[in-house]
Coordinates of C-alpha atoms in Angstrom, one line a residue:
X1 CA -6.3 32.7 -15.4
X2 CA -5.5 36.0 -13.8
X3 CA -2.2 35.8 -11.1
X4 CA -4.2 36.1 -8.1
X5 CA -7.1 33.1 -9.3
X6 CA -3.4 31.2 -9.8
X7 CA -1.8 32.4 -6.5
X8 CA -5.4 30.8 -4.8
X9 CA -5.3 27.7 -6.4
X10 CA -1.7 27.2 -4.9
X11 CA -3.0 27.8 -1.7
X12 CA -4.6 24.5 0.3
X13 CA -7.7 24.8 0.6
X14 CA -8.3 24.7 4.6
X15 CA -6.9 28.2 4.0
X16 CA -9.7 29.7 2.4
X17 CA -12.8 27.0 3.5
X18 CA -13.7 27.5 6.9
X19 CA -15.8 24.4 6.9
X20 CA -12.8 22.5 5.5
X21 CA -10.6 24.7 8.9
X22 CA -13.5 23.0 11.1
X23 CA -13.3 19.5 10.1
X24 CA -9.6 19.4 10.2
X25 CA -9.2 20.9 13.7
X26 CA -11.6 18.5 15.0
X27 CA -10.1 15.7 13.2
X28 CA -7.1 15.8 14.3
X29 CA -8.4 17.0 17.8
X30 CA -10.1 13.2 18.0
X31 CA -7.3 11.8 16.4
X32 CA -5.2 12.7 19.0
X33 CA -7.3 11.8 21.7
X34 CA -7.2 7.9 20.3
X35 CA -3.4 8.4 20.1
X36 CA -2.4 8.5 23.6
X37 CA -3.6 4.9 25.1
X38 CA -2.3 3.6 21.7
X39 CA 1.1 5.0 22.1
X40 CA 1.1 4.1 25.9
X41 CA 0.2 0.4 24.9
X42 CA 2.7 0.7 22.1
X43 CA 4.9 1.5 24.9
X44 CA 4.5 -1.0 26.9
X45 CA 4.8 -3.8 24.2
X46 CA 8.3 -2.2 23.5
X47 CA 9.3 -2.1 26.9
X48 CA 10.1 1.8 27.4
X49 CA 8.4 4.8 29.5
X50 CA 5.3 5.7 27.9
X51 CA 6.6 9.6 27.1
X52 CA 8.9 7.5 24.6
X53 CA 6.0 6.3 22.6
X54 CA 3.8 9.5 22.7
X55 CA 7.1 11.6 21.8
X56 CA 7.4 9.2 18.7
X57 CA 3.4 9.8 18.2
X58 CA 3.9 14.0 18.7
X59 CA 7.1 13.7 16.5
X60 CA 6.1 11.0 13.5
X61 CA 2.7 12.8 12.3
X62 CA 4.3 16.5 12.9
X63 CA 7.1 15.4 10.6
X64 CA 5.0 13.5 8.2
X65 CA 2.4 16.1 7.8
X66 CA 5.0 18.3 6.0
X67 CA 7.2 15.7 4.0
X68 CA 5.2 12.5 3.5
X69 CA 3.3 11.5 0.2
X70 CA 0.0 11.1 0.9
X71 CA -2.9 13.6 3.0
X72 CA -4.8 12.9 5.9
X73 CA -2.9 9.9 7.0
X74 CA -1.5 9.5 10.3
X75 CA 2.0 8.3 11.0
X76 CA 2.6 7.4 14.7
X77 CA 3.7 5.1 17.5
X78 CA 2.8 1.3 16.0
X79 CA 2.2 -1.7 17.6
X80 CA 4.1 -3.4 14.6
X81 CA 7.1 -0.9 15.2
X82 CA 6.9 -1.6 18.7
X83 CA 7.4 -5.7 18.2
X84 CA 10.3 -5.4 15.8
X85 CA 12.5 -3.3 17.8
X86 CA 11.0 -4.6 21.6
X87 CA 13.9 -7.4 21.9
X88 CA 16.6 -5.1 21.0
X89 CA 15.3 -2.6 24.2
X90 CA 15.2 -5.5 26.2
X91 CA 18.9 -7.4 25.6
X92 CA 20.7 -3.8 24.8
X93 CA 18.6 -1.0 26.5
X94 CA 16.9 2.6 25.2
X95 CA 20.0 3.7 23.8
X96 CA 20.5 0.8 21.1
X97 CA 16.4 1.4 20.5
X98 CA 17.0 5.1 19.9
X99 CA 20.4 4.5 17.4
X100 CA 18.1 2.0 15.3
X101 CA 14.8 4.2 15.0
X102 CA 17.4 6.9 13.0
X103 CA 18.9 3.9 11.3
X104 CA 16.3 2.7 9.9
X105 CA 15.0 6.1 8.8
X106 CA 18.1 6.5 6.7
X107 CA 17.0 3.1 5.6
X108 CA 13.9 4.1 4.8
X109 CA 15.5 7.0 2.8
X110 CA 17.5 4.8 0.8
X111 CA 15.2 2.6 -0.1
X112 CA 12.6 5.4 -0.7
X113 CA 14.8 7.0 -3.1
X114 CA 15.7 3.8 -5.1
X115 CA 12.2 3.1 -5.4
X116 CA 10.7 0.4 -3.4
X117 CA 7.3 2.2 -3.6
X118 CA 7.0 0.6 -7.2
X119 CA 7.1 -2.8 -5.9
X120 CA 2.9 -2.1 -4.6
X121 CA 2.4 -2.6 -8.0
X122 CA 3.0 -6.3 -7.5
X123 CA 0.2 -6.6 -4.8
X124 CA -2.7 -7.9 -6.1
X125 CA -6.2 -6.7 -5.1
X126 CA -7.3 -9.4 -3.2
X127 CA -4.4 -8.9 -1.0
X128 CA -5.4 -5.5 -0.3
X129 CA -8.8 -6.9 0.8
X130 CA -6.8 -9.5 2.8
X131 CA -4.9 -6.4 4.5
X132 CA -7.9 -4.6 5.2
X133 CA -10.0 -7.0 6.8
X134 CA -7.7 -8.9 8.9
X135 CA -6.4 -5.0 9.5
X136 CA -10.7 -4.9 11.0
X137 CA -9.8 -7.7 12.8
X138 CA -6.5 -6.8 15.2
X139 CA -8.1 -3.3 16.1
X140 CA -10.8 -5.1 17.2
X141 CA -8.8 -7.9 19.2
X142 CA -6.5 -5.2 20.2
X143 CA -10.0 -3.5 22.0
X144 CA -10.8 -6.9 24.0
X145 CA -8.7 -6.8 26.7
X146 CA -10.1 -3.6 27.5
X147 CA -13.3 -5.7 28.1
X148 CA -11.7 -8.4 29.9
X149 CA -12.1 -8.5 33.9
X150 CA -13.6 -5.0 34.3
X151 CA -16.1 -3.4 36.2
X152 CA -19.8 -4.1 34.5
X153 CA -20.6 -0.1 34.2
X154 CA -17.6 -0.2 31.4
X155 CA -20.0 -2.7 29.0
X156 CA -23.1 0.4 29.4
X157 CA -20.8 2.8 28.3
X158 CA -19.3 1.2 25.4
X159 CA -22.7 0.5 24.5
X160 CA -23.6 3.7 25.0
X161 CA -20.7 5.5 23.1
X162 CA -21.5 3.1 20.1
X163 CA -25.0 4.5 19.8
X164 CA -24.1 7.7 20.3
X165 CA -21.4 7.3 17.2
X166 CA -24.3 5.7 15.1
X167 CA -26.9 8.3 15.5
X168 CA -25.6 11.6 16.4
X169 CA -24.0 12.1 12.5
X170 CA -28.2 12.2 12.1
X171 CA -28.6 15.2 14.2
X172 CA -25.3 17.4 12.7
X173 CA -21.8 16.3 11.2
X174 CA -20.6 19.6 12.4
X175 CA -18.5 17.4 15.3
X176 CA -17.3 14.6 14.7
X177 CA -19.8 12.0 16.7
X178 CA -16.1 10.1 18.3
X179 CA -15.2 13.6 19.7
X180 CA -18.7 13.9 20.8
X181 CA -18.8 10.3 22.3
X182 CA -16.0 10.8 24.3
X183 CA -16.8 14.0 26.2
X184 CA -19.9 12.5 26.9
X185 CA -18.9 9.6 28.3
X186 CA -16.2 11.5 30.2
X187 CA -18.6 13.9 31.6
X188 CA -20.7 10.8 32.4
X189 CA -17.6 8.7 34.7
X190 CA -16.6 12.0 36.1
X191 CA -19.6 13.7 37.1
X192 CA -21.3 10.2 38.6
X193 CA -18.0 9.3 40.0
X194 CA -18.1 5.6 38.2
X195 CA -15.2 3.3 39.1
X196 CA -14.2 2.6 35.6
X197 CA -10.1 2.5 34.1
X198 CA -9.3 5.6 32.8
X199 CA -6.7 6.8 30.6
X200 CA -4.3 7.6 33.3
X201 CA -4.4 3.9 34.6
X202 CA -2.2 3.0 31.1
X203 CA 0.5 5.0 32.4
X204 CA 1.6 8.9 33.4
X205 CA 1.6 11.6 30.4
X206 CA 4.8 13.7 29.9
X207 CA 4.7 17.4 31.7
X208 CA 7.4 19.1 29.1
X209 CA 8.1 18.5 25.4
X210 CA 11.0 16.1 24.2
X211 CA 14.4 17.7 23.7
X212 CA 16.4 16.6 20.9
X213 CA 20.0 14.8 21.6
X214 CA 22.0 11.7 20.4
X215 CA 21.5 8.4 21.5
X216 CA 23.4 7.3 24.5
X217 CA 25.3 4.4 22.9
X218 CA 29.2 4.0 21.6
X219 CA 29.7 4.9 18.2
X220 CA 31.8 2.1 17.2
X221 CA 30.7 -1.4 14.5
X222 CA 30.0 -3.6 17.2
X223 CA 26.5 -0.8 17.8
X224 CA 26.4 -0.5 14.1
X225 CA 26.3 -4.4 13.9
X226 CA 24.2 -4.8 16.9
X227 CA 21.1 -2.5 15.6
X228 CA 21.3 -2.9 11.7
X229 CA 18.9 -6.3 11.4
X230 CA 16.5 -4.7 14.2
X231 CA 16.8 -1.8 11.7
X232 CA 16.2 -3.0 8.3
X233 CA 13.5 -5.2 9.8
X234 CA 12.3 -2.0 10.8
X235 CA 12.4 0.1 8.2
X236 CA 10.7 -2.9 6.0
X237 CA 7.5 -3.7 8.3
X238 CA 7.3 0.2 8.4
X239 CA 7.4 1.0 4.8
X240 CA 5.1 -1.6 3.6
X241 CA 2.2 -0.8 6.2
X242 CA 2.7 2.8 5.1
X243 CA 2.6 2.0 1.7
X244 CA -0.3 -0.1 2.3
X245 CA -2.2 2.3 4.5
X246 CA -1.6 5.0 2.1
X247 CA -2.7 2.9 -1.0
X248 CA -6.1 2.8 0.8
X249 CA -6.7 6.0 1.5
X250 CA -6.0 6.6 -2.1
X251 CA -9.1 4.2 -2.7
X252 CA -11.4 6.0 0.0
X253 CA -10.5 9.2 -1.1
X254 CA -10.3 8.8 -4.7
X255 CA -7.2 10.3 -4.8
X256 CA -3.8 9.5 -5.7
X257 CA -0.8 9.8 -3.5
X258 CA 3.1 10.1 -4.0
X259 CA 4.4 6.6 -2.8
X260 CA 8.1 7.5 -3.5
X261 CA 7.9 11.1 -1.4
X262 CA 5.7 9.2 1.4
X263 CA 8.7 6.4 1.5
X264 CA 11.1 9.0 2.4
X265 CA 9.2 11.0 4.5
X266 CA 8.8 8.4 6.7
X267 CA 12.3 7.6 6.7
X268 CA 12.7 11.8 7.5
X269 CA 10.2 11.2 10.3
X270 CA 11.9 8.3 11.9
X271 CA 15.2 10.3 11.9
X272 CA 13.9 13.4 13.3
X273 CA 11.8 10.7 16.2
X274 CA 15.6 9.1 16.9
X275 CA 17.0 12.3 17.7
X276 CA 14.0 13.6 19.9
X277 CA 14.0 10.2 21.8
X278 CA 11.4 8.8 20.2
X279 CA 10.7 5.0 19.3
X280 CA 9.9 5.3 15.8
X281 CA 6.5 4.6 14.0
X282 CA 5.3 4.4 10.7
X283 CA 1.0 5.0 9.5
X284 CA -1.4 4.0 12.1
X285 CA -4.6 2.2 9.6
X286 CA -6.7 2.9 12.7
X287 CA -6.0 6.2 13.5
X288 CA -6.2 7.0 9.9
X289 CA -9.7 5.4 9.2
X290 CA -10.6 7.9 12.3
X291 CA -9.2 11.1 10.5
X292 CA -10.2 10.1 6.9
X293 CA -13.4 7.7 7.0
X294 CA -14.8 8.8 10.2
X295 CA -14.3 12.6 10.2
X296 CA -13.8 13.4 6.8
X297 CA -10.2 15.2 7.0
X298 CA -8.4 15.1 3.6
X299 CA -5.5 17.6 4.3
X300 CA -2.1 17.8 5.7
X301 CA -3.8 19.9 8.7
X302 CA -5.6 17.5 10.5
X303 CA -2.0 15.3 10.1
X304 CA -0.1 17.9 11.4
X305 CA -2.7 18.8 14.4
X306 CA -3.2 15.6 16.0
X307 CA 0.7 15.7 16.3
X308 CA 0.3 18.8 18.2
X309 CA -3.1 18.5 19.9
X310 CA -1.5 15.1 20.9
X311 CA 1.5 17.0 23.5
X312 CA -1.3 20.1 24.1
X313 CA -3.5 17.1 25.8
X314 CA -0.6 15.6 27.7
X315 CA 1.3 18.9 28.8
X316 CA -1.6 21.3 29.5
X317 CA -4.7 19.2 30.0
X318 CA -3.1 16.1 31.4
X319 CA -5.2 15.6 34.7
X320 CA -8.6 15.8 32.4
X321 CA -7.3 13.4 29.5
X322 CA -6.0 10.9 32.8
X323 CA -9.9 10.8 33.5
X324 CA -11.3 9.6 30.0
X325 CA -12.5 6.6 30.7
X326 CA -11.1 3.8 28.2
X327 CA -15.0 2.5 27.6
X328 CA -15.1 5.9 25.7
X329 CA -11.8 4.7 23.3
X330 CA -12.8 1.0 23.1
X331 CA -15.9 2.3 21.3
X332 CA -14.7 4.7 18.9
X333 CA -11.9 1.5 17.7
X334 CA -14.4 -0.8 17.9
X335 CA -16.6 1.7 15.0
X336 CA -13.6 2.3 13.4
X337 CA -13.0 -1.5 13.3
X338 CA -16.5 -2.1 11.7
X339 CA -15.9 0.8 9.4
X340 CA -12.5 -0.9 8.1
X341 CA -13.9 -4.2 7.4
X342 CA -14.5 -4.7 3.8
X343 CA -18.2 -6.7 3.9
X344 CA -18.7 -6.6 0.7
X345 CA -15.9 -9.1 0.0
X346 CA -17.7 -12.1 2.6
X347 CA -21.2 -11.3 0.9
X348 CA -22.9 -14.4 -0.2
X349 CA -23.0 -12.7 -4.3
X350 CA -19.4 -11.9 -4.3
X351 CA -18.1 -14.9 -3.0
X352 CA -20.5 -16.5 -6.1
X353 CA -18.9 -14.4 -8.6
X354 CA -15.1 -14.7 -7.4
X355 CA -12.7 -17.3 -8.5
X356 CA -11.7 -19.7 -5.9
X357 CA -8.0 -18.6 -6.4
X358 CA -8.9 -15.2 -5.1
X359 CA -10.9 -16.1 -2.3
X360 CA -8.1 -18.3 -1.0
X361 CA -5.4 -15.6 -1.5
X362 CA -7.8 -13.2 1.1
X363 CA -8.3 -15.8 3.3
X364 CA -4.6 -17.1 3.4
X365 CA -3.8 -13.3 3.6
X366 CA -6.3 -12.4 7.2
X367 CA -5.5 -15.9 8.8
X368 CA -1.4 -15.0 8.3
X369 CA -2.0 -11.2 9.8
X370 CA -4.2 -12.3 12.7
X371 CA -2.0 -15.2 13.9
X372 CA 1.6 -13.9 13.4
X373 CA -0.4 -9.8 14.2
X374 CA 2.4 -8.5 11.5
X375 CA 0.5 -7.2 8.6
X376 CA 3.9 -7.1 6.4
X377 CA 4.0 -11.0 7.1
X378 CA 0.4 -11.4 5.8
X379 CA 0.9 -8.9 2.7
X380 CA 4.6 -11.2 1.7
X381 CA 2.6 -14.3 2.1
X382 CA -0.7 -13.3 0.1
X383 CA 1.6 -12.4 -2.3
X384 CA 3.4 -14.7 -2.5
X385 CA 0.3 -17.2 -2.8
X386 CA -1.1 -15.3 -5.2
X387 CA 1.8 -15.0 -7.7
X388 CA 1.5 -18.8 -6.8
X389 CA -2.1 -19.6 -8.4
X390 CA -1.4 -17.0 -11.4
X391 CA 1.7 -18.9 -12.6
X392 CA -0.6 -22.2 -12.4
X393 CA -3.6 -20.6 -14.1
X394 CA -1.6 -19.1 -17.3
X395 CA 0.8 -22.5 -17.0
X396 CA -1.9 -23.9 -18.5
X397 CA -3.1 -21.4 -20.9
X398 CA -0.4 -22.5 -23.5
X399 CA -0.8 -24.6 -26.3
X400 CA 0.5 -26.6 -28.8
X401 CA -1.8 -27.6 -32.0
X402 CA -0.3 -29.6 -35.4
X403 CA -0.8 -29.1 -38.9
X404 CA 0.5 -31.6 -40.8
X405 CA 1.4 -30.5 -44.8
X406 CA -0.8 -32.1 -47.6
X407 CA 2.6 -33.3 -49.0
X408 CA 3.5 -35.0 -45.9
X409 CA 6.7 -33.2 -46.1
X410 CA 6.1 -30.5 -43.4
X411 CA 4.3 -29.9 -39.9
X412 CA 3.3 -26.9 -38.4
X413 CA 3.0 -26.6 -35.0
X414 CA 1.1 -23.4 -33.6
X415 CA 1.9 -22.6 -30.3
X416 CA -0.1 -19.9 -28.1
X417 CA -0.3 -18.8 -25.0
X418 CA 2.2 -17.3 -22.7
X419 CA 6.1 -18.9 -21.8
X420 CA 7.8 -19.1 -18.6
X421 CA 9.0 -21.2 -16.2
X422 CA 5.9 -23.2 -15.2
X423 CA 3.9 -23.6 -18.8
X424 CA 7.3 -24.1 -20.8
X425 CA 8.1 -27.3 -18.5
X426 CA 5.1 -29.0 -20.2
X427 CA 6.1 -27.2 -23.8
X428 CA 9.0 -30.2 -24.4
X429 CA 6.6 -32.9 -24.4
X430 CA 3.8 -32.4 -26.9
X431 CA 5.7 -32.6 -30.0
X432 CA 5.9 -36.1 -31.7
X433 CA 9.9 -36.7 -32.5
X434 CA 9.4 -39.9 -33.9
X435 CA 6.4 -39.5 -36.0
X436 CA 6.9 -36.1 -37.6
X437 CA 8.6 -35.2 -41.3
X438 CA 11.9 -34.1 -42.1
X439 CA 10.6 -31.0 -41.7
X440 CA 9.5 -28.6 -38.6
X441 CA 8.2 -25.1 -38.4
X442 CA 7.1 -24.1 -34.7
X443 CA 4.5 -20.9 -35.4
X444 CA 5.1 -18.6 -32.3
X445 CA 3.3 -16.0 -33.6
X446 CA 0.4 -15.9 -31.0
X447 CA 2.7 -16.9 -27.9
X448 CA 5.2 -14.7 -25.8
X449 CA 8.7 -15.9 -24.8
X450 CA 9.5 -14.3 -20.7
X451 CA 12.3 -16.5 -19.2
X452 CA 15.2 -18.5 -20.1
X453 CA 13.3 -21.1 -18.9
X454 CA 11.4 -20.9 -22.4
X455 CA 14.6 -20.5 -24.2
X456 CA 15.8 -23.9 -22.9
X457 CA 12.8 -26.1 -23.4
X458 CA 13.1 -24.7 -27.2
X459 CA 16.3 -25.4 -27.3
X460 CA 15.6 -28.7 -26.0
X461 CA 13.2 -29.6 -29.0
X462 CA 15.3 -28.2 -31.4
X463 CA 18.2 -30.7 -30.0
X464 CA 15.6 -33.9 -29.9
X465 CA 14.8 -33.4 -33.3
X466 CA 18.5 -32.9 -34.4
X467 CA 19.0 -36.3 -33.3
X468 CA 16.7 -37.6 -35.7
X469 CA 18.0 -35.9 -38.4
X470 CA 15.0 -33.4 -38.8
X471 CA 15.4 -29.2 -38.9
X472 CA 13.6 -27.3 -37.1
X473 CA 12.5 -23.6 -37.9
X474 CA 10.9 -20.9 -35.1
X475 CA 8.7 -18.0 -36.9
X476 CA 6.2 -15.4 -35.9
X477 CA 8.6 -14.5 -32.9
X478 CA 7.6 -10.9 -31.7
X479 CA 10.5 -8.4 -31.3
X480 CA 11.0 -9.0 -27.3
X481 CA 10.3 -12.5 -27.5
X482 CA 13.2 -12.6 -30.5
X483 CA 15.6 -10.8 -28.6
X484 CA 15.9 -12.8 -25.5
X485 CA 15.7 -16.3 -27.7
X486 CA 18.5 -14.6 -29.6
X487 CA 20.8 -13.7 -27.0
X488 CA 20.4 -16.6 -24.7
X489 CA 19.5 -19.5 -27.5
X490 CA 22.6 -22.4 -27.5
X491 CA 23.6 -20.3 -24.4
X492 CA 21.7 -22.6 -21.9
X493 CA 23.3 -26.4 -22.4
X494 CA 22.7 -28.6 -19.4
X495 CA 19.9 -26.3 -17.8
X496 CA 17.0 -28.6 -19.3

C-alpha cells in the first residue's frame, strides 16, 4: 500500500464521504434538538437552573466525542445522574453538586484505568435484554406526562409526527424523518397558531456559553466527606449505563468499542462538565438509539455536533427552538421507544425455546428498572439472579458413580462435573463410610476443583474415612484443580 492509500485509511471516513458528512450533520442536528427538554427535565429532577443541565449536555458529548471509547454514542445530561446527586443540591446547594460532578470523574478515571470495564463480561445476555427493554419502557413512561392534562390538538400531532416518522424513510432517507417530523409539526403550531406546550414552557435556554471556574465550596475534608458517597454513587450508576449503552451499540452496529478508553473518557467528560458548571452526565440510551438506530450516524461527528448544534439552538436560535411544540419530541421518543424494545425476546417461539431460568432473569431484570427507574439497580440485580440460577443448574451437574473391585478390596469412585461452593455441599454425602473396603480411590479426572469450598468437603471425606481406618487416594486431578487442592488441602480444619 502506497503512503498516500495509508495516509487515507487513517483519515475518518466522514472526511472523504459526503453522504457519510450528510448523515452525521443531521444526526447530530436532531440529536440535539431531543437534548434540550431532556436536559431541562433533567434539570428539574436535580433541582438546578435549566442552563446547568444543557451546559452538562453541550459539555459531556463535546468532551466524549474526542476521548470516549465507543462512536456515535451520546453522553449527556441523565435522568439517572440527575437522581443520584438531586439530594446533595438540595441539603448542600450547586456548589457541593458542582465539587462532586469533578469528583466523580476522577472516580471514574480511577476506576477506568484499573479496569472496571472487564467486569461487563460478567453480565449475562439475558440481562442485556432485561436492560434494553425495560430501557423501552422508562422513555416511554418518561413521554406520558407529556400527554397528561393537555390540550386535545397535542394527541393529532403526535399522531401525526408518528406517521410522518413511519412513512417518510419511504419517500428519501436523505433527512432523517425525526428532523423532518419536527419542522413540520413546528411549522404546523406556529403557522395555525395552536395552543399547544412548547419547548420554551420547560424552562428559558441560556443566551451565552458556560465559563469555566471552580466550584464555590470550602476546600477543606468536611466538603471532601460531604460529596464523596454522592460521588462514587455517581461515578458507578454512570459507568455502568455507559458501559451498558455502549455494549449495545456494539451489537447494532456490529462493531466493537474500547470499554476501558470509554470508562475514562467519561470520567474526563465529567471533570471538564464540573469545571464549566455543569451537572454531570454519562450515555443517554435514548438519544443514542436516535443518532445510531434512527439516523444511521456511526462516527465521532455526529457525537461531537449534537454537543455543539445543542448551545447553536439555544444561543442563536433560542426564540424558534422555545416554539417546538413538545407533541413533536413526544413522538420521536415514543418511535425511538418502540425501536429499543427488543420484541423478539416476548415472541410466543422464543419464549418456547428459552429456559425458564432465562426468562425469569429478564423479567426480574425490567420489573427492578421500571420500579426503582435506576437501570444500574436492575443490571446488579439481574445479575445477581442470574449468577443465582447458574450456580443451581451446574450444582447439580456433579456426580458421584462407584465401582466396586472384583476382589472386594478396592472402590472407585468417579466423580464428574464441576466443584464449588454449591455442588460440593452435596459431594460429602454420597460416599458409603461404613460399607466400603479398606481401600479408596476418588477418580477426579472428569471434574474441576474452583473453591476452597471443594477442598474442604474433600478433606472432609478423606477425615470420615480415617476414622474407620480406611485410606483414601485422589487421582486424575488436572493441573489447576491440583494446585489449589495442594495449597489449601489440611489448611481448612473447622470450615466444613
Amino acid at each position: 500500500m502506497s503512503p498516500a492509500a495509508r495516509l487515507r485509511g487513517l483519515k475518518p471516513n466522514w472526511l472523504t464521504d459526503p453522504k457519510v458528512w450528510r448523515t452525521e450533520v443531521l444526526a447530530g442536528l436532531v440529536v440535539a434538538l431531543a437534548l434540550i427538554p431532556e436536559a431541562i427535565s433533567f434539570s428539574i429532577i436535580a433541582g438546578v437552573d435549566p442552563a446547568v443541565g444543557l451546559f452538562a449536555s453541550f459539555t459531556m458529548a463535546v468532551v466524549i466525542s474526542v476521548v470516549g471509547g465507543r462512536r456515535a454514542m451520546i453522553s449527556a445530561a441523565t435522568g439517572a445522574i440527575a437522581l443520584v446527586i438531586a439530594p446533595l443540591n438540595r441539603e448542600h446547594g450547586l456548589g457541593y453538586l458542582i465539587a462532586a460532578v469533578i469528583l466523580a470523574g476522577v472516580f471514574q478515571v480511577v476506576l477506568g484505568a484499573l479496569g472496571v470495564a472487564k467486569l461487563m463480561r460478567f453480565i449475562p445476555r439475558s440481562v442485556m435484554v432485561g436492560f434494553v427493554n425495560s430501557l423501552a419502557i422508562l422513555i416511554f413512561m418518561a413521554q406520558v406526562p407529556e400527554m397528561r392534562n393537555v390540550p386535545w390538538a397535542v394527541y393529532p400531532l403526535i399522531i401525526g409526527g408518528l406517521a410522518l416518522m413511519l412513512f417518510f424513510p419511504k419517500i428519501t432517507t436523505v433527512i432523517p424523518a425525526p428532523l423532518v417530523s419536527i419542522v413540520i409539526l413546528t411549522v404546523i403550531t406556529v403557522g395555525a397558531a395552536i395552543a399547544v406546550p412548547t419547548v420554551g414552557d420547560k424552562g428559558e435556554l441560556p443566551s451565552s456559553l458556560p465559563v469555566p471556574g471552580l466550584p464555590d465550596v470550602p476546600f477543606t475534608m468536611d466538603t471532601l466527606t460531604t460529596i464523596a458517597p454522592y460521588a462514587f454513587a455517581m461515578a458507578l450508576v454512570g459507568l455502568m449505563e455507559s458501559l451498558m449503552t455502549a455494549k449495545l451499540v456494539d451489537d447494532i452496529t456490529d462493531t466493537h468499542s474500547n470499554k476501558t478508553r470509554e470508562s475514562i473518557g467519561q470520567g474526563i467528560a465529567n471533570i471538564v462538565t464540573g469545571f464549566f458548571g455543569g451537572m454531570g452526565g454519562c450515555a443517554m440510551i435514548g438519544q443514542t438509539m436516535i443518532n445510531v438506530k434512527v439516523s444511521g450516524a456511526r462516527t465521532r461527528l455526529s457525537t461531537f455536533l449534537a454537543g455543539a448544534f445543542l448551545m447553536v439552538l439555544c444561543i442563536v436560535f433560542g426564540p424558534i427552538v422555545s416554539d417546538i411544540p413538545m407533541a413533536a419530541l413526544v413522538a420521536v421518543m415514543i418511535m425511538v421507544s418502540f425501536a429499543t424494545f427488543d420484541w423478539h425476546s416476548l415472541a410466543p417461539k422464543t419464549l418456547k425455546r428459552m429456559p425458564a431460568g432465562e426468562i425469569t432473569v429478564m423479567l426480574v431484570t425490567v420489573v427492578c428498572v421500571v420500579a426503582t427507574h435506576n437501570l444500574a439497580i436492575g443490571v446488579v440485580v439481574g445479575s445477581i439472579t442470574a449468577m443465582v440460577i447458574f450456580a443451581k443448574r451446574v450444582a447439580h451437574l456433579a456426580e458421584v458413580t462407584a465401582v466396586t473391585d472384583p476382589d472386594g478390596g478396592t472402590v472407585l469412585y468417579r466423580v464428574t462435573g464441576e466443584l464449588f461452593f454449591a455442588s460440593s455441599n452435596d459431594l460429602v454425602g454420597q460416599f458409603d463410610y461404613a460399607g466400603d473396603p479398606g481401600k479408596v480411590i476418588i477418580d477426579l479426572s472428569a471434574a474441576h476443583i474452583w473453591d476452597a469450598s471443594s477442598v474442604a468437603a474433600l478433606d472432609a471425606i478423606e477425615s470420615k474415612y480415617a476414622q474407620r481406618g480406611k485410606t483414601v487416594e485422589i487421582v486424575g486431578l488436572n493441573d489447576p484443580s491440583a494446585h489449589l487442592h495442594g495449597k489449601l488441602s489440611g489448611e481448612l480444619a473447622g470450615s466444613h
